PDB file of C-alpha atoms in Angstrom:
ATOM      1  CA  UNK I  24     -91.685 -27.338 -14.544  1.00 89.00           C
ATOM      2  CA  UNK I  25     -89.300 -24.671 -13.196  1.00 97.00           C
ATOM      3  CA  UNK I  26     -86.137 -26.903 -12.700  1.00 96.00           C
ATOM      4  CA  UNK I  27     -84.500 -26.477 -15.870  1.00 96.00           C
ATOM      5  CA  UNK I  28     -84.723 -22.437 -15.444  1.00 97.00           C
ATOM      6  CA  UNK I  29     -83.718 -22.662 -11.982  1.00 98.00           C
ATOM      7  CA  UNK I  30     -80.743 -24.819 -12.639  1.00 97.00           C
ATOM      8  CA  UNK I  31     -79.736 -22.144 -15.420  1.00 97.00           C
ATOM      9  CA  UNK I  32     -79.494 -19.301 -13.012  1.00 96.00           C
ATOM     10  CA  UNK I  33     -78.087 -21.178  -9.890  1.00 97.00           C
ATOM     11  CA  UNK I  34     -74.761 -23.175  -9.193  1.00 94.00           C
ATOM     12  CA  UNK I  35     -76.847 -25.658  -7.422  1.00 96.00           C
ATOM     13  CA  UNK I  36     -80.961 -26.756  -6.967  1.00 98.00           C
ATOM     14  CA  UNK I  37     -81.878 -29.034  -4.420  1.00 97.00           C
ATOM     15  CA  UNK I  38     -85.142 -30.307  -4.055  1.00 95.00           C
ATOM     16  CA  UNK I  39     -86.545 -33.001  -1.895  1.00 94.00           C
ATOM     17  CA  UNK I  40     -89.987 -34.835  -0.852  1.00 93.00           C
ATOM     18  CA  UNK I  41     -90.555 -34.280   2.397  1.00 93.00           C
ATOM     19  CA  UNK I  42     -91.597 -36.873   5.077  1.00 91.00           C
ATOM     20  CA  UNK I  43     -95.003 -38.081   4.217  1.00 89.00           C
ATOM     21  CA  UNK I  44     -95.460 -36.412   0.399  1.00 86.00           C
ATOM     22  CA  UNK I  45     -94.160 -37.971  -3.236  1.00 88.00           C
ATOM     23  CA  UNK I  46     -91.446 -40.270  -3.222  1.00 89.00           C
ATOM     24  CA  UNK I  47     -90.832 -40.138   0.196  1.00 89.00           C
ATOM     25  CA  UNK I  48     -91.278 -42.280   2.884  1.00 89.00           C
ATOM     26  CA  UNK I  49     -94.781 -42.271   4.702  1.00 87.00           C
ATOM     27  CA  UNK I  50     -94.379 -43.927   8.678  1.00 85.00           C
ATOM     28  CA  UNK I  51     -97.914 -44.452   9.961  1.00 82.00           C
ATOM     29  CA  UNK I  52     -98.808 -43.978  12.959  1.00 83.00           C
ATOM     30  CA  UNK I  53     -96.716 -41.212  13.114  1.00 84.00           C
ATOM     31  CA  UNK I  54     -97.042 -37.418  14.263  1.00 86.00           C
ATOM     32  CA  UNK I  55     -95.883 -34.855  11.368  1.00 88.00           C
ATOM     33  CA  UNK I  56     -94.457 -32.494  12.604  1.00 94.00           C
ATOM     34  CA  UNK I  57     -93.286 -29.328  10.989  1.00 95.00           C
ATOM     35  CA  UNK I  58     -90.351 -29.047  13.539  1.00 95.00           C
ATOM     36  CA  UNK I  59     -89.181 -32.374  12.252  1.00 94.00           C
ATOM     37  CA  UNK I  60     -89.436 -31.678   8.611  1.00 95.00           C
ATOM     38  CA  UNK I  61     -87.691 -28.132   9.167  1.00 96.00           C
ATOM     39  CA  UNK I  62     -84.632 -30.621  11.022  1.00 94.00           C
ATOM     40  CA  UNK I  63     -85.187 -33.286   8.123  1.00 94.00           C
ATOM     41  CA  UNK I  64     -84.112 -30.019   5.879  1.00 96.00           C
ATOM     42  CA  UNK I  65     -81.532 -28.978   7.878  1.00 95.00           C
ATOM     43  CA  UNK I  66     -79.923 -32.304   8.194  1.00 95.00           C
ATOM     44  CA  UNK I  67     -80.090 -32.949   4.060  1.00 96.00           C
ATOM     45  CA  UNK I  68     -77.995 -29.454   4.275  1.00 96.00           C
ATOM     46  CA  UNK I  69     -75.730 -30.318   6.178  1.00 94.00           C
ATOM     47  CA  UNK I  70     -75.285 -33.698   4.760  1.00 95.00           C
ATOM     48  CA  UNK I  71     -74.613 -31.956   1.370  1.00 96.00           C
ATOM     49  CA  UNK I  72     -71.869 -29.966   3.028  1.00 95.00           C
ATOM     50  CA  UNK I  73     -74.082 -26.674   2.533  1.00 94.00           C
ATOM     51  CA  UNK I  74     -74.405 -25.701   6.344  1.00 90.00           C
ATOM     52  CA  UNK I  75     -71.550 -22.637   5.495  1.00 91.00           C
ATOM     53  CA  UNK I  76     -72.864 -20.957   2.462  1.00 94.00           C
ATOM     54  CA  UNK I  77     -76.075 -18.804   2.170  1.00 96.00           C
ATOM     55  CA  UNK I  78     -79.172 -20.416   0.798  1.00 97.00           C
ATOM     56  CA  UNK I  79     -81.802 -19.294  -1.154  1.00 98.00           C
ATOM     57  CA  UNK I  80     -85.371 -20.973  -0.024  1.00 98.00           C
ATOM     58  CA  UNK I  81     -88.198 -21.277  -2.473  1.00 98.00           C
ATOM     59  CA  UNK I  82     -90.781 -22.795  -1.008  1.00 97.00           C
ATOM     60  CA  UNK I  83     -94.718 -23.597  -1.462  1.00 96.00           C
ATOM     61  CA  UNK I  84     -98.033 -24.605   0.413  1.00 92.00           C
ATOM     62  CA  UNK I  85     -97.426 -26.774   3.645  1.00 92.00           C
ATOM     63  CA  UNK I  86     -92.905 -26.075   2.472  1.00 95.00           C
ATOM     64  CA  UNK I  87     -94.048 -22.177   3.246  1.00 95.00           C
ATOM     65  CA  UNK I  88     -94.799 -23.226   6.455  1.00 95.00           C
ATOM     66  CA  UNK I  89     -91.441 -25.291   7.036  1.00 96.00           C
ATOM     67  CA  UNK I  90     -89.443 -22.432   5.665  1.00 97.00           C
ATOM     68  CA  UNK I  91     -91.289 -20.408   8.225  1.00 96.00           C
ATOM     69  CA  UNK I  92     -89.877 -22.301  11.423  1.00 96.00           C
ATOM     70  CA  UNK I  93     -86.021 -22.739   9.218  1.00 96.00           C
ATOM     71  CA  UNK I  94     -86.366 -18.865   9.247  1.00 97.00           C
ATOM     72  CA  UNK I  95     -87.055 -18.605  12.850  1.00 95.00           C
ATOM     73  CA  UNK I  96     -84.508 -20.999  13.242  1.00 94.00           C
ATOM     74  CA  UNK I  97     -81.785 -18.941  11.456  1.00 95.00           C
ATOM     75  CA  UNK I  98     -82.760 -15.734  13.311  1.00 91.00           C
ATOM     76  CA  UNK I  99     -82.549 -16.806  16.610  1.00 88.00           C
ATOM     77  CA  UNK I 100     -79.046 -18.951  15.700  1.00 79.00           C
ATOM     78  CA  UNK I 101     -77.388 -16.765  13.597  1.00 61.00           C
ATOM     79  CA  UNK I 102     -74.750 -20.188  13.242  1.00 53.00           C
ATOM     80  CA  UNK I 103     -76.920 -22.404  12.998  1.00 58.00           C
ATOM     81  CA  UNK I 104     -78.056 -25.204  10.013  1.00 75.00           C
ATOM     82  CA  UNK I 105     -79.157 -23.080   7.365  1.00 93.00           C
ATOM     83  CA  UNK I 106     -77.973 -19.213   6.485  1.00 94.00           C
ATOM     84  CA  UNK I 107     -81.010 -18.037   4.746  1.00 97.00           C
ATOM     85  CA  UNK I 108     -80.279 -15.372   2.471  1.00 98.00           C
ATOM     86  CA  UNK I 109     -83.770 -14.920   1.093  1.00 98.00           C
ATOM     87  CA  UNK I 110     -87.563 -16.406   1.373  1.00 98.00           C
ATOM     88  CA  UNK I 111     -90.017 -16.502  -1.101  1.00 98.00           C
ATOM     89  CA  UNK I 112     -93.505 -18.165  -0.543  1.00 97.00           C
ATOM     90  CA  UNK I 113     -95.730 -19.348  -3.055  1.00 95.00           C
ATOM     91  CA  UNK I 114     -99.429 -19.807  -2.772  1.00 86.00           C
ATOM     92  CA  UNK I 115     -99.292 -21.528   0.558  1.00 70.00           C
ATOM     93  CA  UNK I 116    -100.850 -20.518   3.826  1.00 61.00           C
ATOM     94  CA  UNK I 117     -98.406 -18.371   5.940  1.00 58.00           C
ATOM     95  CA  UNK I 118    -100.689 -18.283   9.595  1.00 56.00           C
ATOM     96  CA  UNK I 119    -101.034 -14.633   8.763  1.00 61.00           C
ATOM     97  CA  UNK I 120    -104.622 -15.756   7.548  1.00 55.00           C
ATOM     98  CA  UNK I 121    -106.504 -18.736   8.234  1.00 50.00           C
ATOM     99  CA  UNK I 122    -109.649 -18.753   6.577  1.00 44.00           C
ATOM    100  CA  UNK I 123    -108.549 -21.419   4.260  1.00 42.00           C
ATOM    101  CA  UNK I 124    -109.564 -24.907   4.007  1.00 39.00           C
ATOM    102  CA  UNK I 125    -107.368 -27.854   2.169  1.00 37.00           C
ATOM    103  CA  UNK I 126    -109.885 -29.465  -0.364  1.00 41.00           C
ATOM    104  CA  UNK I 127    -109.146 -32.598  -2.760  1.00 39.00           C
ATOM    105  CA  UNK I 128    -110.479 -30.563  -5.607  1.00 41.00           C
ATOM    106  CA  UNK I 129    -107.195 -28.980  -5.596  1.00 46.00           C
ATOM    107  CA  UNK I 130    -104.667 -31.661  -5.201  1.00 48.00           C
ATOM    108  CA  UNK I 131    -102.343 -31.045  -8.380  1.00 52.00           C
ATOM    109  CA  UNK I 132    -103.595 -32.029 -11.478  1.00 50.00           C
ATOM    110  CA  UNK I 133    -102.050 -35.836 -11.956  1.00 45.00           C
ATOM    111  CA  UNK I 134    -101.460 -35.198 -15.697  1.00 48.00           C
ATOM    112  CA  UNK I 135     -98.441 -32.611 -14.471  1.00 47.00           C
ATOM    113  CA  UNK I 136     -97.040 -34.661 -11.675  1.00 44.00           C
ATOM    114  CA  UNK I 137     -97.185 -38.364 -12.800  1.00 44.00           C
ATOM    115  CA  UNK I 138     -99.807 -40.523 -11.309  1.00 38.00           C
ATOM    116  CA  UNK I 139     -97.311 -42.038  -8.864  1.00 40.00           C
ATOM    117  CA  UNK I 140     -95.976 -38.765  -7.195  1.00 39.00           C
ATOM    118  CA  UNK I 141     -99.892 -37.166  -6.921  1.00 43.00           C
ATOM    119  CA  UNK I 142    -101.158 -40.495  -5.250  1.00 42.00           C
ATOM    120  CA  UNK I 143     -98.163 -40.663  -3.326  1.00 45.00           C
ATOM    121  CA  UNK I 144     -99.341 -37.292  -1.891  1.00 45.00           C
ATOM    122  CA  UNK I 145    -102.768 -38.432  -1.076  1.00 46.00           C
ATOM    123  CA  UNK I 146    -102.720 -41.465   0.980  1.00 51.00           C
ATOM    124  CA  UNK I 147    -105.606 -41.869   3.342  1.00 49.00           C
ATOM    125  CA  UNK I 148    -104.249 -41.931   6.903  1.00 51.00           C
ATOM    126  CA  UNK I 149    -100.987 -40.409   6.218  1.00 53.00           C
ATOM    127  CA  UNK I 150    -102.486 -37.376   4.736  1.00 58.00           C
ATOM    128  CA  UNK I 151    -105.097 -37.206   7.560  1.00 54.00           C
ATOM    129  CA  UNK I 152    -102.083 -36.858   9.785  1.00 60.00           C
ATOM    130  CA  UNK I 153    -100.021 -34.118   7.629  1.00 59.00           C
ATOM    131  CA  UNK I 154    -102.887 -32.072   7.823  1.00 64.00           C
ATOM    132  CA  UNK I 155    -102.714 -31.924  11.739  1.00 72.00           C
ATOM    133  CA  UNK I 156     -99.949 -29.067  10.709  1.00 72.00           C
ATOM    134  CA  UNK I 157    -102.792 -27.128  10.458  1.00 76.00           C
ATOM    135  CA  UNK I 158    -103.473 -26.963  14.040  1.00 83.00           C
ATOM    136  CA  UNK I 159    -100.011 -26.485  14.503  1.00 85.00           C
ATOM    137  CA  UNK I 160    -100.007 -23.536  12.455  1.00 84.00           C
ATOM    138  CA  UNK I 161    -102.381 -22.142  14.854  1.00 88.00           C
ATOM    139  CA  UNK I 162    -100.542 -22.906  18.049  1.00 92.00           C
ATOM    140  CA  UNK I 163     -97.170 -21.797  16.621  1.00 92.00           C
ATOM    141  CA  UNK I 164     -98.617 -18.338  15.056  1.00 93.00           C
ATOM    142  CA  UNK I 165     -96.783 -16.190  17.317  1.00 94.00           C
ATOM    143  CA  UNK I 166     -93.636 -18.499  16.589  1.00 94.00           C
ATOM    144  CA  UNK I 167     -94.014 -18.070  12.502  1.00 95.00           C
ATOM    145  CA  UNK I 168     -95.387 -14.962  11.742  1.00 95.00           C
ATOM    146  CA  UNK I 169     -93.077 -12.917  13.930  1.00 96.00           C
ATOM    147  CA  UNK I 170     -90.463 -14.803  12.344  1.00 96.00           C
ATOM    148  CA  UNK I 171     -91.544 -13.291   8.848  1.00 97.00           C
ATOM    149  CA  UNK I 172     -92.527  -9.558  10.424  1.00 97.00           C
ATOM    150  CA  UNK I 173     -89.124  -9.480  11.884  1.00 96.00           C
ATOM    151  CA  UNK I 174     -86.732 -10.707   9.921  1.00 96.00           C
ATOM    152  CA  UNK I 175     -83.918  -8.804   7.512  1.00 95.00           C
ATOM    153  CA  UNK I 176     -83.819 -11.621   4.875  1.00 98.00           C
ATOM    154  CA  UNK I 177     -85.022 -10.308   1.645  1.00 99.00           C
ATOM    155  CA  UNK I 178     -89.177 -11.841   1.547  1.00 98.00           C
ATOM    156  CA  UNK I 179     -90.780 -12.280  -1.305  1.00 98.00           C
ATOM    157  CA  UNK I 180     -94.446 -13.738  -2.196  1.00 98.00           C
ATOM    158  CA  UNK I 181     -95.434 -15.384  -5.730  1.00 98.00           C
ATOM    159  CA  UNK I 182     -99.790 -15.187  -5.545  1.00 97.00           C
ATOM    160  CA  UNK I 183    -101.944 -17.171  -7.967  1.00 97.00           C
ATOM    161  CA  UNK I 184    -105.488 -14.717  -7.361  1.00 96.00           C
ATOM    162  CA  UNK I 185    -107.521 -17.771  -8.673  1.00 96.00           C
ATOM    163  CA  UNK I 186    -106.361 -19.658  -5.297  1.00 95.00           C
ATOM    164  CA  UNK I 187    -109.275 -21.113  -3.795  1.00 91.00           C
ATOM    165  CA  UNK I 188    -107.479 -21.174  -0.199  1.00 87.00           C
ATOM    166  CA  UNK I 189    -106.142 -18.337  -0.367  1.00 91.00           C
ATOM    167  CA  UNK I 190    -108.864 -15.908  -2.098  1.00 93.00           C
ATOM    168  CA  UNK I 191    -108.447 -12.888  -3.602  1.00 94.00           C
ATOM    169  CA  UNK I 192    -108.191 -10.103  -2.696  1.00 94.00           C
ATOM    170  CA  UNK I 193    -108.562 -10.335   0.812  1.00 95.00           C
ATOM    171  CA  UNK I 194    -106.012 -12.695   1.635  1.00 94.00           C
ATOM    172  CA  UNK I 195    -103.522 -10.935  -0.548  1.00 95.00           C
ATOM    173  CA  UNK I 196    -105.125  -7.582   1.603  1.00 95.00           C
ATOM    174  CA  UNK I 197    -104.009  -9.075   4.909  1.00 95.00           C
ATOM    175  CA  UNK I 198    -100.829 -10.399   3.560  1.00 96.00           C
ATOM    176  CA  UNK I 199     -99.207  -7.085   2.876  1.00 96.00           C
ATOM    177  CA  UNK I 200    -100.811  -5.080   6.115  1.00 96.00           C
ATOM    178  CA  UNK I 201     -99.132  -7.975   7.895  1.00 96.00           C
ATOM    179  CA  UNK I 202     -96.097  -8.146   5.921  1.00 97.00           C
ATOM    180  CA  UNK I 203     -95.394  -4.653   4.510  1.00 97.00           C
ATOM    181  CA  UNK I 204     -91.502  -5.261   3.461  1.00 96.00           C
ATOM    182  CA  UNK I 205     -92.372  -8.043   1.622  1.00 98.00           C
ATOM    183  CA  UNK I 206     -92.463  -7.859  -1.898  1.00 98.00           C
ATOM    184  CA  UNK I 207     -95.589  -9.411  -4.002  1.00 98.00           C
ATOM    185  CA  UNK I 208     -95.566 -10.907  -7.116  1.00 98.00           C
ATOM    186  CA  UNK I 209     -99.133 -11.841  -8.675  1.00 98.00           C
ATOM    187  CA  UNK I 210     -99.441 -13.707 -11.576  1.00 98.00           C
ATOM    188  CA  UNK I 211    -102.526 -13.835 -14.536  1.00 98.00           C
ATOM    189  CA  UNK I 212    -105.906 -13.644 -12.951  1.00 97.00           C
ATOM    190  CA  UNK I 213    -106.233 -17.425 -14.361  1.00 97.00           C
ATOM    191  CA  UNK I 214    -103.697 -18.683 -12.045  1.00 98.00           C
ATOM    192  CA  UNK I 215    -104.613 -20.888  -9.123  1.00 96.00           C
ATOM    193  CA  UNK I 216    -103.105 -22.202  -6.055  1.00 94.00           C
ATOM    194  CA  UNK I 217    -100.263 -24.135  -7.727  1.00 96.00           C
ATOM    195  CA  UNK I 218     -98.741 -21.126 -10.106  1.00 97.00           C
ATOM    196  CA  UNK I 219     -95.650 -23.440 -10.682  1.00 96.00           C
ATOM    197  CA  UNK I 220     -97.277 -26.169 -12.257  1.00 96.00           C
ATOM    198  CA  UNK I 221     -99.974 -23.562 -13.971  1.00 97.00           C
ATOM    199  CA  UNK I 222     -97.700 -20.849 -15.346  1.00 98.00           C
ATOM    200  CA  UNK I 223     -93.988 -22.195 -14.908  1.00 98.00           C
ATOM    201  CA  UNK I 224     -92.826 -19.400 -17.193  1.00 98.00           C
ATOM    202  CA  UNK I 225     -94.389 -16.581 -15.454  1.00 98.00           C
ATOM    203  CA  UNK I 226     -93.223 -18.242 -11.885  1.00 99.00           C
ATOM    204  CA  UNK I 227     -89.699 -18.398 -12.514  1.00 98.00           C
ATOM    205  CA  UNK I 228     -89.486 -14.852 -14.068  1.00 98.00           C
ATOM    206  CA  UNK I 229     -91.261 -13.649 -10.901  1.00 99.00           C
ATOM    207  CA  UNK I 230     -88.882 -15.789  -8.926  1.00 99.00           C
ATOM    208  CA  UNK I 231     -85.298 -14.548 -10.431  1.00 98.00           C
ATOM    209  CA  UNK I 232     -86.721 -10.532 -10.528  1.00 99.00           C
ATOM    210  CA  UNK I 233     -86.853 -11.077  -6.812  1.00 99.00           C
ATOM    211  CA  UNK I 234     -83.271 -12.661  -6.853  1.00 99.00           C
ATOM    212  CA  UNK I 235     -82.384  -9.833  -8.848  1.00 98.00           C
ATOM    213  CA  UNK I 236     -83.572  -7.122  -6.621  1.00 98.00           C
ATOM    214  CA  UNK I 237     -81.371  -7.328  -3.903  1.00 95.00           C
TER     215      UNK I 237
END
């Protein structure tokens, strides 16, 4: 809903499925990890012959979490895959909360993604075993939120208030005690947990004032 706008504004978009969701291949057994999906990313960027140029990340729901450890990543190895030059999260769960609860009811509504790509996203077993990033999340806190409390990279936060795992306002509350430098951009009270999809318009204007600010 948001690539043609992107791809107006940017030399170049890249977008991918990541291990386990959409088009993309889902091993079972096998242990997600969000380490592996932040080197899955990092690989595709270097295979693209990207690794030298500064990046901008735009990232949402279990991807805010992956941009998380790619940021930690890039401030601890100032060379290393990706040179993040800004952040911005979108309706996921960043660890600085964790009240919420994934729930089917909000899986993205099939009529906007294609049947293929939302049952690709939903598959029993493998999605049983995506989830387990959850617990992750919790182990890894320390890892992921100083990451985003301590970092110089321009932050930014796109908020749909409807968001039923991320409720309003106390998640949005906690969000900016946690993360004061961050800007916040919240969208029509309407707007739920997938603000892309819901308002593309108002999501990519939020997006590129953000770009625009620094």
């Amino acid at each position: 809903q948001v690539w043609e706008g992107l791809s107006q504004w940017f030399h170049r978009v890249i977008a991918l499925d990541l291990v386990g969701f959409g088009f993309s291949d889902k091993p079972r057994p096998h242990h997600y990890s969000i380490f592996e999906q932040a080197s899955i990313v990092e690989g595709l960027v270097h295979h693209l012959g990207l690794h030298h140029q500064r990046i901008n990340l735009l990232s949402h729901d279990y991807g805010d979490t992956v941009a998380q450890e790619l940021l930690h990543r890039y401030e601890h190895n100032k060379t290393g895959s990706i040179l993040i030059n800004s952040l911005c999260l979108s309706n996921g769960e960043p660890p600085v909360a964790s009240s919420g609860v994934w729930d089917h009811r909000y899986a993205p509504p099939k009529k906007e993604l294609g049947c293929d790509v939302g049952a690709g996203m939903t598959q029993g077993r493998s999605l049983f075993s995506i989830l387990q990033y959850i617990n992750q999340r919790k182990k890894h806190r320390e890892r992921w939120v100083g990451a985003l409390m301590s970092t110089s990279v321009p932050l930014h936060l796109i908020y749909g208030p409807l968001d039923p795992v991320n409720p309003h306002p106390e998640f949005l509350q906690l969000y900016k005690k946690v993360l004061p430098t961050s800007t916040v951009s919240v969208l029509d009270d309407h707007i739920s947990h997938y603000p892309q999809l819901e308002d593309p318009t108002g999501f990519l204007n939020a997006y590129l004032s953000f770009i625009n600010s620094f």
